[in-house]
PDB file of C-alpha atoms in Angstrom:
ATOM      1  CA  UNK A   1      10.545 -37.269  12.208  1.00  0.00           C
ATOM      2  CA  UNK A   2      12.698 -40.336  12.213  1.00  0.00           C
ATOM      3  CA  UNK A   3      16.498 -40.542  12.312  1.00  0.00           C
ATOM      4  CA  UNK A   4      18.375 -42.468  10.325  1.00  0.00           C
ATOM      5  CA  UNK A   5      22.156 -43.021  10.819  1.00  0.00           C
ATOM      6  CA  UNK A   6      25.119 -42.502   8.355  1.00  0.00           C
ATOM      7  CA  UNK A   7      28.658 -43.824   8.480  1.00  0.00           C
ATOM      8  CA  UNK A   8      30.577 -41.409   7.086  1.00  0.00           C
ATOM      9  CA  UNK A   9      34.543 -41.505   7.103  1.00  0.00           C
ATOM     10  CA  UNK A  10      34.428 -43.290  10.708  1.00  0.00           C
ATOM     11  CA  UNK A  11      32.021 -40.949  12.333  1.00  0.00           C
ATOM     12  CA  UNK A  12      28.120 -41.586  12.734  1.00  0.00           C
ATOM     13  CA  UNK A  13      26.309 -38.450  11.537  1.00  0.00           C
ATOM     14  CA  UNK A  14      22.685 -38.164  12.599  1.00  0.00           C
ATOM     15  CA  UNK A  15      20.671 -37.538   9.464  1.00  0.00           C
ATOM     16  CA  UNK A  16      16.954 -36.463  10.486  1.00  0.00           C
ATOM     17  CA  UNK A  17      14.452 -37.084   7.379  1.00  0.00           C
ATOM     18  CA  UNK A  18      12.489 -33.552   7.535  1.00  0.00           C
ATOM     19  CA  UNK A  19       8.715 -34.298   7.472  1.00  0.00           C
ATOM     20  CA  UNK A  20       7.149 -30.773   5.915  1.00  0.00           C
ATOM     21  CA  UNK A  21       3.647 -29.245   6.837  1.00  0.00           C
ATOM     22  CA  UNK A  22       1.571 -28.027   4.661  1.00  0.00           C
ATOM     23  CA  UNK A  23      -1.695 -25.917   4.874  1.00  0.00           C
ATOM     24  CA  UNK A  24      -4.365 -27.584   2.539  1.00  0.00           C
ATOM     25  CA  UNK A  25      -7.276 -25.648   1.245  1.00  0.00           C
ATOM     26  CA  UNK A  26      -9.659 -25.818  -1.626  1.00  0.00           C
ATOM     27  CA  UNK A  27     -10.302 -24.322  -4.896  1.00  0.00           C
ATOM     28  CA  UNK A  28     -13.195 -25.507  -6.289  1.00  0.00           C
ATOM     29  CA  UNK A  29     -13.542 -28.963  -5.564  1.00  0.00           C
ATOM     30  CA  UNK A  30      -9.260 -29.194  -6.097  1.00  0.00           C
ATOM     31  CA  UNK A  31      -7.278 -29.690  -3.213  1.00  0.00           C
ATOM     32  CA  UNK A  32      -3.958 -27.619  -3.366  1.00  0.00           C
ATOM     33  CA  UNK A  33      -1.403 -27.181  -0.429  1.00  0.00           C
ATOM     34  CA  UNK A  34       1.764 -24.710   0.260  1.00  0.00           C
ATOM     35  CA  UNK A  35       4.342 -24.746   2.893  1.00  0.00           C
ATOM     36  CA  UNK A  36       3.429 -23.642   6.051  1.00  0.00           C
ATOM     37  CA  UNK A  37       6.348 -21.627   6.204  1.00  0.00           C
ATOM     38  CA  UNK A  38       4.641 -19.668   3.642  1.00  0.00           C
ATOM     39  CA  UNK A  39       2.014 -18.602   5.589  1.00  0.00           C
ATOM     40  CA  UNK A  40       1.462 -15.843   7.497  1.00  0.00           C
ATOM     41  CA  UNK A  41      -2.071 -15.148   8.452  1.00  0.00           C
ATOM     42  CA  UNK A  42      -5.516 -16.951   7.828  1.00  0.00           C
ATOM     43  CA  UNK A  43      -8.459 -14.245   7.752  1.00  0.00           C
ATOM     44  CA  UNK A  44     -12.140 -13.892   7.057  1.00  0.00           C
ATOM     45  CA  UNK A  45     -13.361 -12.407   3.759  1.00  0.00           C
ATOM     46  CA  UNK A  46     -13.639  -8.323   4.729  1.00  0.00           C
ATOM     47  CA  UNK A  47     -14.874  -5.720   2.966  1.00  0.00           C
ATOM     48  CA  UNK A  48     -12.448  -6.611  -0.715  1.00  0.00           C
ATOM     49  CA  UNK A  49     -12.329  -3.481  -2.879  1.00  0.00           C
ATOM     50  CA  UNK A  50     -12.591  -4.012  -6.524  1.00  0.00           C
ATOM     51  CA  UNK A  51      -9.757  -2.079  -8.706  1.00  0.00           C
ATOM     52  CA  UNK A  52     -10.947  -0.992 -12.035  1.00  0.00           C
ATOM     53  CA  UNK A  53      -8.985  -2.364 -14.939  1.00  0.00           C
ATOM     54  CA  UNK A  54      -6.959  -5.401 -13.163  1.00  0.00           C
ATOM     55  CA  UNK A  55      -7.423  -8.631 -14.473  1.00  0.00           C
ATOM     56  CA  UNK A  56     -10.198 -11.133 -13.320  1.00  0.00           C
ATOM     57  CA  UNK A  57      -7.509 -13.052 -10.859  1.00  0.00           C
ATOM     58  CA  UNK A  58      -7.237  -9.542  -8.897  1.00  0.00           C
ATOM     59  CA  UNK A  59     -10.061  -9.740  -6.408  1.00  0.00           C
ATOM     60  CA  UNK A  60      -9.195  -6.612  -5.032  1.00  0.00           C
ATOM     61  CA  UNK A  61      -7.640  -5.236  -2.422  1.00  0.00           C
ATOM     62  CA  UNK A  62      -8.153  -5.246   1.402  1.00  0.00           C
ATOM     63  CA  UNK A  63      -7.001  -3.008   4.335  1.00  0.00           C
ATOM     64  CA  UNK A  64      -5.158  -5.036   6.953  1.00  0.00           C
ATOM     65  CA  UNK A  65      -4.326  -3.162   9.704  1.00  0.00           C
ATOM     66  CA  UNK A  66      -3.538   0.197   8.193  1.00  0.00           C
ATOM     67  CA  UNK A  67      -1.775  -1.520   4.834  1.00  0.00           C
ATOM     68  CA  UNK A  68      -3.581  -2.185   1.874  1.00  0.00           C
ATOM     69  CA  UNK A  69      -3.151  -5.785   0.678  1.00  0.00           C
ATOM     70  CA  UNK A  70      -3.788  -7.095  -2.760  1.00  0.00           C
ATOM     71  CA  UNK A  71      -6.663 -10.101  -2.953  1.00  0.00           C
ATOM     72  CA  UNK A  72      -5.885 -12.573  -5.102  1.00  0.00           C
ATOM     73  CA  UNK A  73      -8.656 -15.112  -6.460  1.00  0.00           C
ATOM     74  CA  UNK A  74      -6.547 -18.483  -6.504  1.00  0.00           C
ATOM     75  CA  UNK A  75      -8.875 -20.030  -8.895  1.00  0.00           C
ATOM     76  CA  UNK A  76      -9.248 -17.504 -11.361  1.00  0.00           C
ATOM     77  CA  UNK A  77      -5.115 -17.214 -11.565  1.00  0.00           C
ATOM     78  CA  UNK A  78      -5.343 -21.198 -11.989  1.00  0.00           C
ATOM     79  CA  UNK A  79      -7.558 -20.460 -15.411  1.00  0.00           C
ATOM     80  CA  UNK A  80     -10.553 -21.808 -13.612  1.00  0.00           C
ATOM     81  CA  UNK A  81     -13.719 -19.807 -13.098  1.00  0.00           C
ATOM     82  CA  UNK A  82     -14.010 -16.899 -10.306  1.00  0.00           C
ATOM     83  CA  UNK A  83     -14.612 -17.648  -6.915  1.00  0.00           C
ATOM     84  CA  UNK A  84     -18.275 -17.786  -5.715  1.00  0.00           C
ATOM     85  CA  UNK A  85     -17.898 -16.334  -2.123  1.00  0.00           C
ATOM     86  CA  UNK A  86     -18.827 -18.955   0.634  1.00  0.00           C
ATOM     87  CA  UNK A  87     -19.303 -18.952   4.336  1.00  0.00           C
ATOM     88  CA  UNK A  88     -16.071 -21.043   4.424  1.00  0.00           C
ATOM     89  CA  UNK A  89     -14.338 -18.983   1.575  1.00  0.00           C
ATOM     90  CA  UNK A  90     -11.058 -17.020   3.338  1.00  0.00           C
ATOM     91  CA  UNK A  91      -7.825 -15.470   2.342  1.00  0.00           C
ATOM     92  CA  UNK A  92      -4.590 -17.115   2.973  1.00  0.00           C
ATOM     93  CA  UNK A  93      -2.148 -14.270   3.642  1.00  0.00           C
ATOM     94  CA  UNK A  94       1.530 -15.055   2.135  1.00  0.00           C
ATOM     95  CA  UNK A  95       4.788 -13.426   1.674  1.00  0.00           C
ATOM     96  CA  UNK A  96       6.105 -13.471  -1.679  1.00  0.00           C
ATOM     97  CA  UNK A  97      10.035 -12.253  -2.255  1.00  0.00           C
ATOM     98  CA  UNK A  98      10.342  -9.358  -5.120  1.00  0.00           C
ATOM     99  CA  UNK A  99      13.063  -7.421  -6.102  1.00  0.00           C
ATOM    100  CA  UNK A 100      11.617  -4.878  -3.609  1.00  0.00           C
ATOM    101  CA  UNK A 101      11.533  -6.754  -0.871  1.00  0.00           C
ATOM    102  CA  UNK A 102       8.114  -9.194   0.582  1.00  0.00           C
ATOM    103  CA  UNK A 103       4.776  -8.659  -0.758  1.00  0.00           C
ATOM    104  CA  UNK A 104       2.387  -9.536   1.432  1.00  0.00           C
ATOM    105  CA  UNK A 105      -0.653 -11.042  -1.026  1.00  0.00           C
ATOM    106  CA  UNK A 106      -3.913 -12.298   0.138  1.00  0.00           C
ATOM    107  CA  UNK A 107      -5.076 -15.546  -2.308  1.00  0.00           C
ATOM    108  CA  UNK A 108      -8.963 -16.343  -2.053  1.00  0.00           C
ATOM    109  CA  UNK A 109      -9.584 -19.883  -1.551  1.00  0.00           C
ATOM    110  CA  UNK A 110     -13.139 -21.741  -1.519  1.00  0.00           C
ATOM    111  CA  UNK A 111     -11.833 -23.647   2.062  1.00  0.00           C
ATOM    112  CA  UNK A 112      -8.996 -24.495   4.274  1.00  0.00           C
ATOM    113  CA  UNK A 113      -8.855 -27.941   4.889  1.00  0.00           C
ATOM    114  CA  UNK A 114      -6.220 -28.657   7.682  1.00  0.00           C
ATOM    115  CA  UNK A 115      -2.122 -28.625   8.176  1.00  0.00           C
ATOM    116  CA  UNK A 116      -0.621 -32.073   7.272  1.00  0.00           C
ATOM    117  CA  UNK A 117       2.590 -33.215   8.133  1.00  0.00           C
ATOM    118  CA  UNK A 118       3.823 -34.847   4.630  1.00  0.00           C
ATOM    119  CA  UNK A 119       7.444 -37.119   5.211  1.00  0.00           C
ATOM    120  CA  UNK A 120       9.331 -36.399   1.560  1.00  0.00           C
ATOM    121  CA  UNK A 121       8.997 -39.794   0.628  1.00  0.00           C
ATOM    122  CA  UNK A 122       5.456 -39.013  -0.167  1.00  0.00           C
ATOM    123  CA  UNK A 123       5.865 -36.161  -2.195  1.00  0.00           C
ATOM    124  CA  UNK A 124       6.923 -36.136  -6.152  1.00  0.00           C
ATOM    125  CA  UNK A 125       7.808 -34.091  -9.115  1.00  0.00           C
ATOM    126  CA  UNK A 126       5.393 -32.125 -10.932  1.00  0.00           C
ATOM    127  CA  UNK A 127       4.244 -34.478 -13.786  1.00  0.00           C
ATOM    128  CA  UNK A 128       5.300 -33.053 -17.476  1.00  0.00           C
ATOM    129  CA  UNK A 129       1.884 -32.958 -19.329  1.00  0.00           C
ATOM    130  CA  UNK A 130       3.603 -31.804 -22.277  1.00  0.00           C
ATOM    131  CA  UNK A 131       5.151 -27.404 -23.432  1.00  0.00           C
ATOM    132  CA  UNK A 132       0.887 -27.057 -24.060  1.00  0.00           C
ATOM    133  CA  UNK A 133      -0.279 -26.811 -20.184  1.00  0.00           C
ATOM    134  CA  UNK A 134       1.443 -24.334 -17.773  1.00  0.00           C
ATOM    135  CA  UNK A 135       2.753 -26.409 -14.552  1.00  0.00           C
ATOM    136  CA  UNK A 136       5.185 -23.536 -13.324  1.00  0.00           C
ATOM    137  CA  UNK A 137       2.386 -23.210 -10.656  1.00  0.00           C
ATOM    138  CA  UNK A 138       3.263 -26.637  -9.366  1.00  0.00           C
ATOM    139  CA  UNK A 139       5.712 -27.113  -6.836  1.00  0.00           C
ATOM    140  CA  UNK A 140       5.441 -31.023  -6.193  1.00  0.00           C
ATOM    141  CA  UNK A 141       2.557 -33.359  -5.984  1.00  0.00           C
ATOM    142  CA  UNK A 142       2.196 -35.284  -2.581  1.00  0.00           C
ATOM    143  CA  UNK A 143       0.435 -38.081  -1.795  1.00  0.00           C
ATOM    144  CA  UNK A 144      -1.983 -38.322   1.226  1.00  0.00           C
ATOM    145  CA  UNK A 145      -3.262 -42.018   1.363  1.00  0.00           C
ATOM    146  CA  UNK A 146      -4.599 -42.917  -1.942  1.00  0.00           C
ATOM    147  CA  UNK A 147      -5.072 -38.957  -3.126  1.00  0.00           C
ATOM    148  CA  UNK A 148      -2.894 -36.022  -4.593  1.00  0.00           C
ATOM    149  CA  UNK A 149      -2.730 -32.911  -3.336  1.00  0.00           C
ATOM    150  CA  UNK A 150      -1.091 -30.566  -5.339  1.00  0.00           C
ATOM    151  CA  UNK A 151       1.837 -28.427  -3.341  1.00  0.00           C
ATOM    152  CA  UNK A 152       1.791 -24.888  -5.103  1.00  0.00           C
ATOM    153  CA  UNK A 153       5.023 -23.051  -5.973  1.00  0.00           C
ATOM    154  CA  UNK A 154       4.087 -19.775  -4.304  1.00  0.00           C
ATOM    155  CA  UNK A 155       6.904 -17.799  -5.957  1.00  0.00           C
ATOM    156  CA  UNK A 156       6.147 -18.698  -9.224  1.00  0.00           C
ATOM    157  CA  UNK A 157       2.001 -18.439  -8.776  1.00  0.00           C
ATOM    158  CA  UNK A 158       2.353 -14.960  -9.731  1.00  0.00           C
ATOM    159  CA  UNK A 159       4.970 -13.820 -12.172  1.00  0.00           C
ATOM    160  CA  UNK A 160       7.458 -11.028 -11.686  1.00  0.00           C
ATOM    161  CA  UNK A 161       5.917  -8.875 -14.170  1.00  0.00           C
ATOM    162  CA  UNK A 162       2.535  -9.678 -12.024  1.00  0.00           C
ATOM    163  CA  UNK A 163       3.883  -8.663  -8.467  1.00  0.00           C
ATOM    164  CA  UNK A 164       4.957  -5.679  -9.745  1.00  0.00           C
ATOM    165  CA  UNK A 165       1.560  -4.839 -11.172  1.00  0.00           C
ATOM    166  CA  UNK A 166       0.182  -5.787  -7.405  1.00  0.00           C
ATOM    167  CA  UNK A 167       3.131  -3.979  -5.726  1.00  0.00           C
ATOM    168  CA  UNK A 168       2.113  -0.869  -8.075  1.00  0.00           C
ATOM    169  CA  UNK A 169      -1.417  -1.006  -6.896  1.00  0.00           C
ATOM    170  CA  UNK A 170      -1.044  -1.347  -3.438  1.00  0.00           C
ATOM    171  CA  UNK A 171       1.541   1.984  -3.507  1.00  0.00           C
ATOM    172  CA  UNK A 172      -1.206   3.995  -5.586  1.00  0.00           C
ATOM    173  CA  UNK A 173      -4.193   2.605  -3.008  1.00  0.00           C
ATOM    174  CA  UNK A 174      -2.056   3.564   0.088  1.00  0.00           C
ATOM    175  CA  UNK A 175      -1.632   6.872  -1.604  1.00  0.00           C
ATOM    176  CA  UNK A 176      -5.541   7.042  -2.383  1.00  0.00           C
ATOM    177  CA  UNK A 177      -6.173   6.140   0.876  1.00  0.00           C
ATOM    178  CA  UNK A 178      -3.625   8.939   2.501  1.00  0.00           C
ATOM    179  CA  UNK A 179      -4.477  11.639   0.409  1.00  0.00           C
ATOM    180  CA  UNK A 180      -8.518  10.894   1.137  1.00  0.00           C
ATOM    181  CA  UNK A 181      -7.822  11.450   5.091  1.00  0.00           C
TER     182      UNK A 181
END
């Protein structure tokens, strides 16, 4: 991080320049980032149950340690095709704020890459391609020598409307799975 000093009304103020870090994974052959702060858990692909009657981008839903987690495929929610399953295919576990409180959701993603420290200077506004292509998704676009990586807006991945659908089907699974014992 470097400082940089201010003059401000006779006083020198220390002004660090904040230098994010970002995990980087791919979708596809795509590479897509999110704040690290985001993050709360990298895991292996377990055993993903399929819901009947969710849309494609629902992958399922897993058990993590006695709570049932929705699985979301990342490339299917970006309108892309659905995940082929890899050796090096994992789900990135993040919390996402709803008006009930954090969601934990699981996103399947084809790899993760590494964490990169990215100083703001190299990171810039979602391009406007135009009211025809959805960029809600996209936070920022940074630059990492000569390529883009593009930094995902993980509130706005899934819509309200969405969570709630996911928040739904985790409470009826955890009820499933109670009532089955």
């Amino acid at each position: 991080m470097s400082n940089l000093i201010r003059r401000e009304t006779g006083h020198a103020v220390a002004v660090q320049e904040q230098v994010g870090q970002y995990l980087t994974f791919l979708v596809g052959t795509e590479s897509f980032a999110v704040s690290i702060l985001d993050v709360k858990e990298i895991i292996e692909i377990a055993n993903v149950t399929r819901v009947p009657l969710t849309p494609d981008y629902i992958h399922g839903v897993i058990n993590l340690r006695g709570s049932v987690v929705p699985v979301i495929d990342l490339s299917a929610r970006l309108s892309r095709h659905c995940s082929e399953v890899s050796k090096r295919s994992c789900i990135v576990l993040v919390a996402v704020e709803t008006s009930e409180g954090s969601q934990l959701i699981g996103m399947l993603v084809d790899e993760v890459r590494e964490i990169l420290e990215i100083p703001p200077a190299n990171i810039q506004p979602a391009p406007d391609f135009g009211t025809d292509i959805r960029t809600d998704f996209i936070q920022a676009m940074a630059r990492v020598d000569d390529v883009f990586i593009i930094l995902l807006a993980i509130s706005r991945v899934l819509s309200l409307d969405e969570l709630s659908l996911l928040s739904d089907l985790a409470q009826s699974q955890e009820h499933l799975v109670a009532n089955s014992d």
